[in-house]
Coordinates of C-alpha atoms and ligand atoms in Angstrom, one line a residue:
M1 CA 0.2 28.0 0.8
A2 CA -3.0 30.2 0.7
A3 CA -3.8 31.9 4.0
R4 CA -7.0 29.8 4.5
S5 CA -5.4 26.5 3.8
R6 CA -2.7 27.3 6.0
M7 CA -5.3 28.0 8.9
R8 CA -7.2 24.9 8.1
L9 CA -3.9 22.8 8.3
F10 CA -2.8 24.4 11.6
S11 CA -6.3 23.8 13.0
A12 CA -6.1 20.2 11.9
L13 CA -2.8 19.5 13.5
R14 CA -4.0 21.3 16.8
G15 CA -7.2 19.1 16.7
L16 CA -5.2 15.7 16.3
S17 CA -2.3 16.4 18.9
T18 CA -4.7 17.3 21.8
R19 CA -7.2 14.4 21.0
R20 CA -7.0 11.2 23.2
F21 CA -9.4 8.3 22.6
A22 CA -10.7 6.1 25.3
T23 CA -11.2 2.8 24.1
E24 CA -8.7 0.2 22.5
S25 CA -11.1 -1.3 20.1
R26 CA -9.9 -2.0 16.6
L27 CA -13.1 -0.8 15.2
T28 CA -13.1 2.7 16.8
S29 CA -12.0 5.8 14.9
D30 CA -8.6 5.9 16.5
H31 CA -7.5 2.5 14.9
V32 CA -5.4 3.1 11.9
R33 CA -5.0 0.1 9.6
I34 CA -1.5 -0.2 8.0
V35 CA -1.1 -2.0 4.9
E36 CA 2.5 -3.3 4.6
V37 CA 3.5 -3.0 0.9
G38 CA 7.3 -3.6 1.4
P39 CA 7.5 -7.2 0.0
R40 CA 5.8 -5.9 -3.5
D41 CA 5.9 -2.2 -3.9
G42 CA 9.1 -2.1 -1.9
L43 CA 11.1 -4.8 -3.7
Q44 CA 9.7 -4.6 -7.1
N45 CA 12.3 -2.1 -8.4
E46 CA 15.3 -3.6 -6.6
K47 CA 18.0 -4.3 -9.3
K48 CA 19.6 -7.0 -7.3
S49 CA 18.0 -10.2 -7.3
I50 CA 16.5 -11.2 -4.0
S51 CA 15.9 -14.8 -3.3
K52 CA 12.5 -16.2 -2.7
E53 CA 13.7 -17.5 0.7
T54 CA 14.5 -13.9 1.8
K55 CA 11.2 -12.5 0.6
I56 CA 9.3 -15.4 2.6
Q57 CA 11.5 -14.5 5.5
L58 CA 10.6 -10.9 5.3
I59 CA 6.8 -11.7 5.1
E60 CA 7.0 -14.2 7.8
R61 CA 8.5 -11.7 10.1
L62 CA 6.1 -8.9 9.2
A63 CA 3.3 -11.3 10.0
N64 CA 4.5 -11.3 13.6
T65 CA 4.5 -7.6 14.2
G66 CA 0.6 -7.3 14.4
V67 CA 0.4 -5.8 10.7
T68 CA -2.9 -7.2 9.2
T69 CA -2.4 -6.8 5.6
I70 CA 0.6 -7.5 3.6
E71 CA 1.4 -7.0 -0.1
A72 CA 3.1 -10.2 -0.8
G73 CA 3.8 -10.0 -4.7
S74 CA 2.5 -9.5 -8.0
F75 CA 1.4 -11.6 -10.9
V76 CA 2.8 -9.6 -13.8
P77 CA 5.0 -10.7 -16.8
A78 CA 8.6 -11.3 -15.6
K79 CA 9.9 -9.1 -18.5
W80 CA 8.0 -6.3 -17.0
V81 CA 8.9 -6.7 -13.3
P82 CA 11.8 -9.5 -13.0
Q83 CA 12.0 -9.0 -9.3
M84 CA 8.6 -10.4 -8.8
A85 CA 9.1 -13.5 -10.9
S86 CA 8.8 -15.8 -7.6
T87 CA 5.4 -14.7 -6.6
A88 CA 3.6 -17.9 -7.5
E89 CA 5.9 -19.9 -5.3
I90 CA 5.7 -17.5 -2.4
C91 CA 1.9 -17.3 -2.9
E92 CA 1.8 -21.2 -2.7
H93 CA 3.8 -21.3 0.3
L94 CA 1.8 -18.7 2.2
L95 CA -1.4 -20.7 1.3
T96 CA -0.1 -23.9 2.5
S97 CA 2.1 -22.9 5.4
P98 CA 1.1 -19.5 6.5
P99 CA 3.3 -17.9 9.2
L100 CA 2.0 -18.4 12.6
S101 CA 0.6 -15.2 13.9
Q102 CA -1.8 -14.0 16.8
H103 CA -4.2 -12.7 14.1
A104 CA -5.9 -13.0 10.9
I105 CA -3.8 -11.7 8.0
T106 CA -4.7 -10.6 4.5
Y107 CA -2.0 -11.5 1.8
N108 CA -2.6 -9.3 -1.2
Y109 CA -1.2 -9.8 -4.9
L110 CA -1.3 -7.1 -7.5
V111 CA -2.6 -8.3 -10.7
P112 CA -2.6 -6.2 -14.1
N113 CA -4.9 -8.4 -16.1
V114 CA -7.3 -11.4 -16.0
R115 CA -4.2 -13.7 -16.9
G116 CA -2.5 -12.3 -13.6
L117 CA -5.6 -13.2 -11.6
E118 CA -6.2 -16.6 -13.3
N119 CA -2.6 -17.6 -12.4
L120 CA -3.3 -16.8 -8.9
V121 CA -6.7 -18.6 -8.9
K122 CA -4.8 -21.7 -10.2
I123 CA -2.6 -21.7 -7.3
M124 CA -5.5 -21.3 -4.8
E125 CA -7.5 -24.1 -6.2
G126 CA -4.4 -26.3 -6.6
T127 CA -4.0 -25.9 -2.8
G128 CA -7.6 -26.1 -1.9
V129 CA -7.4 -23.1 0.4
P130 CA -10.5 -20.7 0.0
A131 CA -10.0 -16.8 -0.4
E132 CA -11.3 -16.6 3.1
S133 CA -9.9 -19.2 5.2
A134 CA -11.3 -19.5 8.8
G135 CA -8.0 -21.0 10.1
S136 CA -7.5 -23.9 12.8
A137 CA -5.7 -24.5 15.9
S138 CA -2.5 -24.9 14.0
K139 CA -3.1 -22.5 11.1
P140 CA -4.1 -18.7 11.4
A141 CA -7.0 -17.4 9.4
T142 CA -6.0 -15.8 6.1
T143 CA -7.5 -13.8 3.5
T144 CA -6.3 -13.5 -0.3
E145 CA -7.0 -10.3 -1.7
V146 CA -5.9 -8.6 -5.2
S147 CA -4.8 -5.3 -6.2
L148 CA -5.4 -3.6 -9.6
F149 CA -4.2 -0.4 -10.8
A150 CA -4.9 2.5 -12.9
A151 CA -3.3 5.9 -13.2
A152 CA -4.6 9.5 -13.1
T153 CA -2.6 10.7 -16.2
E154 CA -2.4 9.3 -19.8
A155 CA 1.3 9.5 -19.9
F156 CA 1.9 7.4 -16.6
S157 CA -0.8 4.9 -17.7
K158 CA 1.1 4.2 -21.0
A159 CA 4.4 4.0 -19.1
N160 CA 3.2 1.4 -16.5
T161 CA 0.5 -0.4 -18.4
N162 CA 1.1 0.1 -22.0
C163 CA -2.6 1.4 -22.4
T164 CA -4.7 4.5 -22.1
V165 CA -6.5 5.4 -18.8
A166 CA -10.0 4.3 -20.4
E167 CA -8.3 1.1 -21.8
S168 CA -7.0 0.3 -18.3
L169 CA -10.4 0.5 -16.6
E170 CA -11.8 -1.6 -19.4
R171 CA -9.0 -4.1 -18.7
I172 CA -10.0 -4.0 -14.9
K173 CA -13.6 -4.7 -15.3
P174 CA -13.4 -8.4 -16.0
I175 CA -10.7 -8.8 -13.3
V176 CA -13.0 -7.4 -10.5
A177 CA -15.9 -9.5 -12.1
L178 CA -13.8 -12.7 -11.9
A179 CA -12.3 -11.9 -8.5
K180 CA -16.1 -11.7 -7.2
T181 CA -17.0 -15.0 -8.6
K182 CA -14.1 -16.3 -6.6
N183 CA -15.0 -14.5 -3.4
I184 CA -11.7 -12.6 -3.7
R185 CA -11.5 -9.2 -2.2
V186 CA -10.3 -6.3 -4.3
R187 CA -8.2 -3.2 -3.7
G188 CA -7.9 -0.6 -6.5
Y189 CA -5.0 1.8 -6.9
V190 CA -5.1 5.2 -8.4
S191 CA -1.4 6.1 -9.2
V192 CA 0.2 9.5 -9.7
A193 CA -2.9 11.3 -7.9
L194 CA -0.7 14.0 -6.5
G195 CA 1.9 14.4 -9.2
C196 CA 3.1 12.6 -12.4
P197 CA 6.6 12.3 -13.5
Y198 CA 5.7 13.2 -17.3
E199 CA 2.8 15.6 -16.6
G200 CA 3.9 17.3 -13.2
P201 CA 2.4 18.0 -10.0
E202 CA -0.8 19.6 -11.2
V203 CA -3.0 16.4 -11.5
N204 CA -6.7 17.1 -11.8
P205 CA -8.3 16.0 -8.4
S206 CA -11.5 15.5 -10.2
K207 CA -10.0 12.9 -12.6
V208 CA -8.7 11.0 -9.4
A209 CA -12.3 11.2 -7.9
D210 CA -13.6 10.0 -11.2
I211 CA -11.4 7.0 -11.4
T212 CA -11.8 6.2 -7.8
A213 CA -15.6 6.2 -7.9
T214 CA -15.4 3.9 -11.3
L215 CA -13.4 1.4 -9.5
L216 CA -15.8 1.4 -6.4
E217 CA -18.7 1.1 -8.8
M218 CA -17.0 -2.0 -10.6
G219 CA -16.9 -3.6 -7.2
A220 CA -13.4 -2.7 -5.7
D221 CA -13.8 -3.1 -1.8
E222 CA -11.3 -0.2 -1.2
V223 CA -9.2 2.2 -3.3
S224 CA -5.6 3.4 -2.5
V225 CA -5.1 6.7 -3.7
A226 CA -1.2 7.0 -4.5
D227 CA 1.1 9.9 -4.4
T228 CA 3.6 7.8 -6.6
T229 CA 6.1 10.4 -7.1
G230 CA 5.9 12.0 -3.6
M231 CA 5.1 15.4 -5.1
G232 CA 2.1 15.9 -2.8
T233 CA 1.8 18.9 -0.6
A234 CA -0.5 19.5 2.5
P235 CA -2.9 21.9 0.6
R236 CA -3.1 19.7 -2.4
T237 CA -3.8 16.7 -0.2
M238 CA -6.5 18.5 1.4
E239 CA -7.9 19.5 -1.9
L240 CA -7.9 16.0 -3.3
L241 CA -9.5 14.6 -0.1
Q242 CA -12.3 17.3 -0.4
T243 CA -12.8 16.6 -4.0
L244 CA -13.2 12.9 -3.4
K245 CA -15.6 13.5 -0.5
A246 CA -17.7 15.9 -2.8
A247 CA -17.8 13.0 -5.2
G248 CA -19.3 10.8 -2.6
I249 CA -16.4 8.5 -1.8
A250 CA -16.6 7.6 1.8
N251 CA -13.4 7.6 3.9
T252 CA -14.0 3.9 4.8
D253 CA -13.6 2.9 1.2
L254 CA -10.3 4.9 0.8
A255 CA -6.6 4.2 1.7
L256 CA -3.8 6.6 1.2
H257 CA -0.5 5.5 -0.4
F258 CA 2.3 8.2 0.3
H259 CA 5.9 8.3 -1.2
D260 CA 8.5 10.3 0.7
T261 CA 10.4 11.7 -2.0
Y262 CA 10.0 15.4 -0.7
G263 CA 9.8 14.4 3.1
Q264 CA 6.0 15.3 3.1
A265 CA 4.5 11.8 3.6
L266 CA 3.9 12.1 7.2
V267 CA 2.5 15.8 6.8
N268 CA 0.1 14.5 4.2
T269 CA -0.7 11.6 6.6
I270 CA -1.8 14.0 9.3
V271 CA -4.0 15.9 6.8
S272 CA -5.6 12.7 5.8
L273 CA -6.0 11.6 9.5
E274 CA -7.6 14.7 10.2
H275 CA -10.0 14.4 7.3
G276 CA -11.0 10.9 8.8
V277 CA -9.0 8.5 6.5
R278 CA -7.7 5.5 8.6
I279 CA -6.0 3.2 6.0
F280 CA -2.4 4.0 5.0
D281 CA 0.0 1.9 3.0
S282 CA 3.7 2.0 3.9
S283 CA 6.8 -0.2 3.6
V284 CA 9.3 -1.3 6.3
G285 CA 12.6 0.6 6.1
G286 CA 11.0 2.8 3.4
L287 CA 11.7 0.3 0.7
G288 CA 11.0 1.0 -2.7
G289 CA 11.1 3.6 -5.6
C290 CA 9.5 4.1 -8.9
P291 CA 11.4 3.2 -12.3
Y292 CA 9.2 5.9 -14.2
S293 CA 9.7 8.6 -11.7
K294 CA 13.3 9.9 -11.5
G295 CA 14.6 10.4 -8.1
A296 CA 11.5 8.9 -6.4
T297 CA 12.3 7.4 -3.0
G298 CA 10.3 4.6 -1.3
N299 CA 7.0 4.5 0.5
V300 CA 6.8 6.3 3.7
A301 CA 8.6 4.1 6.2
T302 CA 6.1 1.9 8.1
E303 CA 8.3 2.5 11.4
D304 CA 7.8 6.2 10.9
L305 CA 4.1 5.8 10.2
I306 CA 3.7 3.8 13.4
H307 CA 5.6 6.3 15.5
T308 CA 3.4 9.2 14.1
V309 CA 0.1 7.6 14.5
H310 CA 1.1 6.3 18.2
S311 CA 2.4 9.9 19.0
L312 CA -1.2 11.0 18.3
G313 CA -2.7 8.7 20.7
M314 CA -4.1 6.6 18.0
H315 CA -3.1 3.1 17.6
T316 CA -2.0 0.5 14.9
G317 CA -1.9 -2.9 16.8
I318 CA 1.8 -3.1 15.4
N319 CA 5.1 -3.7 17.5
L320 CA 7.2 -0.7 16.6
E321 CA 10.4 -2.4 18.1
E322 CA 10.0 -5.6 16.0
M323 CA 9.2 -3.3 12.9
S324 CA 12.3 -1.5 13.4
R325 CA 14.4 -4.7 13.6
I326 CA 12.9 -5.9 10.3
G327 CA 13.6 -2.5 8.8
S328 CA 17.4 -2.8 9.8
W329 CA 17.7 -6.4 8.8
I330 CA 16.0 -6.0 5.3
S331 CA 18.2 -2.8 4.5
E332 CA 21.2 -4.6 5.4
V333 CA 20.3 -7.8 3.3
L334 CA 19.7 -5.3 0.3
G335 CA 22.8 -3.1 1.1
R336 CA 20.6 0.0 1.0
E337 CA 20.4 2.7 3.7
N338 CA 17.6 2.1 6.2
A339 CA 15.1 5.0 5.2
S340 CA 13.3 5.1 8.5
R341 CA 14.2 7.6 11.0
A342 CA 11.9 6.5 13.7
G343 CA 13.2 2.8 13.0
K344 CA 17.0 3.7 13.4
A345 CA 16.0 5.9 16.8
T346 CA 14.1 3.1 18.2
L347 CA 16.8 0.7 17.7
A348 CA 19.5 3.0 19.0
R349 CA 17.1 3.5 22.2
L350 CA 17.0 -0.3 22.6
S351 CA 20.7 -0.6 22.4
E352 CA 21.3 1.9 25.3
Ligands
HMG401 C1 -0.6 -4.7 -18.2 C2 0.8 -5.5 -18.9 C3 0.7 -7.0 -18.6 C4 0.6 -5.3 -20.3 O1 1.9 -5.5 -21.1 P1 1.9 -5.8 -22.6 O2 3.4 -6.2 -23.0 O3 1.1 -4.9 -23.2 O4 1.0 -7.4 -22.5 P2 0.6 -8.3 -23.6 O5 -0.8 -8.8 -23.4 O6 1.0 -7.9 -25.0 O7 1.7 -9.6 -23.2 C5 3.1 -9.5 -23.1 C6 3.6 -10.8 -22.7 O8 3.5 -11.0 -21.4 C7 2.6 -12.2 -21.2 N1 1.8 -11.8 -20.1 C8 0.6 -10.9 -20.1 N2 0.0 -10.8 -18.9 C9 0.6 -11.8 -18.0 C10 0.8 -12.1 -16.7 N3 -0.2 -11.5 -16.0 N4 1.6 -12.9 -16.0 C11 2.6 -13.6 -17.0 N5 2.6 -13.2 -18.3 C12 1.8 -12.3 -18.9 C13 2.0 -12.4 -22.6 O9 1.8 -13.8 -22.7 C14 3.1 -12.0 -23.4 O10 4.1 -13.0 -23.5 P3 5.0 -13.2 -24.8 O11 4.0 -13.7 -25.9 O12 5.8 -11.8 -25.1 O13 5.9 -14.4 -24.3 C15 2.0 -5.0 -18.4 O14 2.1 -3.6 -18.7 C16 2.3 -5.0 -17.0 O15 2.4 -6.2 -16.3 N6 2.4 -4.0 -16.2 C17 2.6 -3.8 -14.9 C18 3.9 -3.2 -14.3 C19 4.0 -3.2 -12.9 O16 3.8 -4.2 -12.2 N7 4.1 -2.1 -12.4 C20 4.1 -1.9 -11.0 C21 2.9 -1.9 -10.4 S1 2.0 -0.2 -10.1 C22 2.7 0.4 -9.0 O17 3.7 -0.2 -8.5 C23 2.2 1.5 -8.5 C24 1.4 1.2 -7.1 C25 0.3 0.3 -7.4 O18 2.3 0.6 -6.1 C26 0.9 2.7 -6.4 C27 1.6 3.9 -6.8 O19 1.6 4.5 -7.7 O20 2.7 4.3 -6.0

């Protein structure tokens, strides 16, 4: 790490660890919004078939932790991602019988093309539930949102979407336009922003900034910049954030999506927090992986992210103990190791 980067990182960590914020308001700069991606990004690569009922139970339990955005599935061809084949039924269930929760929740669905969005809209129109539902005494307010995705490298774009980066952006344009006519909020993703399984770790940050800016110009409400392979390091995360800022991209339009393959997700999160980013993606129990990235582990675990954010005197509105129970439960259901250290430690403390 260059000396100047090292100094900047240490002063960032010092600044955050001593900072305490006075107010509890969700709108202040010490509130971090966590987007729970476990039911979609986390489960999509699981080989073992997971029942629709288990997925619904996972989403319902997550809705009661205080988390406000949940990725619930994706409208993709089953031959590309078989695990997401039950998304239409899950979506219909969440629209007609949303889990009771104390607060409004946004349910997000990934759509790779117009066809995917049309399938979602058909379900919404069939149930008569609008994209922004105000809720009632018996039903919490819900929002339906979509995610669409582009990649920062040509090789990954080809593997994940069977087209070039430019073609994928052309494919996205009409999706955003249709979503806007239906009042559906749009989230963009830029994959492999800090490392590509085919092209290596040196992904050009200016390319990431260009794609992010293009998605926002098209009408995306927020863009999640993803370290799909977990190759990101603190200095390169800082360089990427500075490049995004120089390109005029506001932190309020930005989310960061870290995978934890090299154990750097929380380090990179702290760098991003210090830079002013306040939206982060994570998956309960650290679920996930990437079929195109050998050895890639899951997203940073939601429990670990909550623990880190709270340790800095910032808040998430999420109950860490309940999130830890869910991480342990779903790991057991899937027969995989619970990847959250904070989750396991929290449960061990509770059982004392
Ligand atoms: C983009 C395509 C569709 C192109 O895939 P394609 O094969 O080039 O598409 P196509 O237009 O030739 O269609 C192929 C078949 O799928 C059907 N089809 C077409 N569209 C749909 C649809 N929406 N729903 C249902 N069926 C559909 C279509 O009708 C046809 O059926 P057939 O004639 O063979 O019977 C494909 O490449 C695809 O779905 N890719 C997405 C794969 C995926 O979901 N990857 C994971 C998400 S990205 C990710 O996880 C990263 C992220 C976001 O989490 C952040 C990070 O990087 O960490």
